[in-house]
Amino acid sequence: MEEQAMTDEELKTKVASVLSDERAAPSKAYTDVLHKLRALAAAIEASLVPEIIEVRIEPGYRVNAGQQYTFVVRVPKAGLRDVLLRVYVPVDGFPVSLDLFDGEQRRCTSLDAIETEIIGFLRHPDVKHRLLALKDIAA
């Protein structure tokens, strides 16, 4: 006996049921980390060419180190999208792991440590030149 396919409405109902939000509320530390990451992204964007260059935090895969968030620099008018760095945030918020593409992961146990590591990363000559090159393209 052949199974009958669901109607479009049945399919929508089934998918909506599967994707219903059953997550527990995030911890305060997790929320604080996301707020700090978004503030850092906004500060980077403000230092470049706001309204033309976008710096966004995009969620990625959930891995053993936590939820991945990627700092992405976009220049929509030039069709450019550049991954600046990756951050892994565990459910409890800390320790946060930073992947700054130098072969080692930085572990941060406070918001100040996250800020210090990312600002230090931005000071690196190669990173600074890369961001300034994107700024030139956007001008």
Short mmCIF file of C-alpha atoms in Angstrom, two decimals:
data_model
loop_
_atom_site.label_atom_id
_atom_site.label_comp_id
_atom_site.label_asym_id
_atom_site.label_seq_id
_atom_site.Cartn_x
_atom_site.Cartn_y
_atom_site.Cartn_z
CA MET A 1 0.00 0.00 0.00
CA GLU A 2 1.40 3.38 -1.03
CA GLU A 3 1.56 6.23 1.51
CA GLN A 4 -0.32 9.35 0.59
CA ALA A 5 1.66 12.60 0.58
CA MET A 6 0.68 15.31 3.03
CA THR A 7 -1.17 18.36 1.81
CA ASP A 8 0.72 21.65 1.88
CA GLU A 9 -1.16 22.70 5.03
CA GLU A 10 -0.43 19.39 6.78
CA LEU A 11 3.21 19.75 5.84
CA LYS A 12 3.35 23.32 7.22
CA THR A 13 1.72 22.17 10.47
CA LYS A 14 4.13 19.26 10.85
CA VAL A 15 7.23 21.39 10.17
CA ALA A 16 5.99 24.12 12.55
CA SER A 17 5.55 21.48 15.25
CA VAL A 18 9.04 20.09 14.72
CA LEU A 19 10.58 23.58 14.81
CA SER A 20 8.66 24.91 17.82
CA ASP A 21 10.92 26.77 20.22
CA GLU A 22 11.48 24.59 23.28
CA ARG A 23 14.81 26.06 24.33
CA ALA A 24 15.45 26.98 27.93
CA ALA A 25 16.09 30.66 28.61
CA PRO A 26 19.80 31.48 28.21
CA SER A 27 21.87 32.14 31.33
CA LYS A 28 22.64 35.74 32.29
CA ALA A 29 26.33 35.14 31.51
CA TYR A 30 25.45 33.85 28.01
CA THR A 31 23.25 36.90 27.38
CA ASP A 32 26.00 39.22 28.68
CA VAL A 33 28.56 37.61 26.35
CA LEU A 34 26.28 38.06 23.32
CA HIS A 35 25.68 41.69 24.30
CA LYS A 36 29.46 42.28 24.52
CA LEU A 37 30.04 40.61 21.13
CA ARG A 38 27.35 42.74 19.50
CA ALA A 39 28.78 45.90 21.12
CA LEU A 40 32.24 45.02 19.76
CA ALA A 41 30.79 44.39 16.28
CA ALA A 42 28.98 47.76 16.41
CA ALA A 43 32.20 49.52 17.49
CA ILE A 44 34.15 47.93 14.61
CA GLU A 45 31.42 48.94 12.17
CA ALA A 46 31.38 52.52 13.53
CA SER A 47 35.14 52.81 13.01
CA LEU A 48 34.91 51.77 9.36
CA VAL A 49 32.25 53.19 7.01
CA PRO A 50 28.89 52.89 8.78
CA GLU A 51 25.89 52.42 6.48
CA ILE A 52 28.23 51.00 3.79
CA ILE A 53 30.25 48.40 5.70
CA GLU A 54 28.32 46.06 8.00
CA VAL A 55 29.80 44.06 10.86
CA ARG A 56 27.44 41.35 12.05
CA ILE A 57 27.48 38.47 14.48
CA GLU A 58 26.18 35.36 12.70
CA PRO A 59 25.33 32.15 14.57
CA GLY A 60 26.98 29.02 13.25
CA TYR A 61 27.27 25.44 14.39
CA ARG A 62 26.82 24.24 17.93
CA VAL A 63 29.98 22.31 18.84
CA ASN A 64 31.59 20.94 22.01
CA ALA A 65 33.08 24.38 22.77
CA GLY A 66 29.62 25.97 22.56
CA GLN A 67 27.52 27.92 20.09
CA GLN A 68 29.65 29.34 17.31
CA TYR A 69 29.28 33.03 16.46
CA THR A 70 31.15 34.53 13.53
CA PHE A 71 32.11 38.18 13.14
CA VAL A 72 31.36 38.90 9.49
CA VAL A 73 32.36 42.11 7.70
CA ARG A 74 30.20 42.81 4.65
CA VAL A 75 30.50 45.38 1.89
CA PRO A 76 27.18 44.76 0.09
CA LYS A 77 27.81 47.19 -2.79
CA ALA A 78 31.01 45.31 -3.69
CA GLY A 79 29.54 41.88 -2.96
CA LEU A 80 32.19 41.18 -0.33
CA ARG A 81 31.77 39.07 2.80
CA ASP A 82 34.81 38.50 5.03
CA VAL A 83 34.96 36.36 8.18
CA LEU A 84 36.96 38.29 10.76
CA LEU A 85 36.95 35.84 13.70
CA ARG A 86 34.93 33.12 15.39
CA VAL A 87 33.71 32.92 18.96
CA TYR A 88 32.42 29.85 20.80
CA VAL A 89 30.04 30.50 23.69
CA PRO A 90 29.07 27.61 25.99
CA VAL A 91 25.57 27.36 27.46
CA ASP A 92 26.83 28.74 30.80
CA GLY A 93 28.47 31.72 29.07
CA PHE A 94 32.07 31.00 30.09
CA PRO A 95 34.75 30.15 29.27
CA VAL A 96 34.43 31.72 25.83
CA SER A 97 36.84 30.47 23.15
CA LEU A 98 38.10 32.83 20.47
CA ASP A 99 39.38 31.55 17.13
CA LEU A 100 41.52 34.39 15.82
CA PHE A 101 42.90 32.30 12.92
CA ASP A 102 46.41 32.11 14.39
CA GLY A 103 46.34 28.42 15.19
CA GLU A 104 45.40 28.68 18.83
CA GLN A 105 42.15 29.25 20.70
CA ARG A 106 42.05 31.98 23.34
CA ARG A 107 39.96 31.10 26.40
CA CYS A 108 38.30 34.03 28.10
CA THR A 109 36.70 33.81 31.53
CA SER A 110 35.33 37.36 31.69
CA LEU A 111 33.79 40.07 29.52
CA ASP A 112 36.92 42.20 30.01
CA ALA A 113 39.10 39.34 28.73
CA ILE A 114 36.93 39.01 25.60
CA GLU A 115 37.20 42.74 24.96
CA THR A 116 40.98 42.77 25.55
CA GLU A 117 41.61 39.79 23.24
CA ILE A 118 39.46 41.12 20.39
CA ILE A 119 40.92 44.64 20.60
CA GLY A 120 44.41 43.11 20.63
CA PHE A 121 43.43 41.08 17.55
CA LEU A 122 42.28 44.26 15.78
CA ARG A 123 45.69 45.86 16.54
CA HIS A 124 47.51 43.12 14.63
CA PRO A 125 48.97 44.78 11.49
CA ASP A 126 47.57 42.16 9.09
CA VAL A 127 44.06 42.43 10.55
CA LYS A 128 44.17 46.23 10.59
CA HIS A 129 45.38 46.36 6.96
CA ARG A 130 42.65 43.91 5.92
CA LEU A 131 39.93 46.08 7.51
CA LEU A 132 41.40 49.27 6.04
CA ALA A 133 41.47 47.63 2.60
CA LEU A 134 37.74 46.86 2.97
CA LYS A 135 37.22 50.48 4.00
CA ASP A 136 39.00 51.63 0.82
CA ILE A 137 36.80 49.38 -1.33
CA ALA A 138 33.67 50.77 0.34
CA ALA A 139 34.67 54.43 -0.17
#
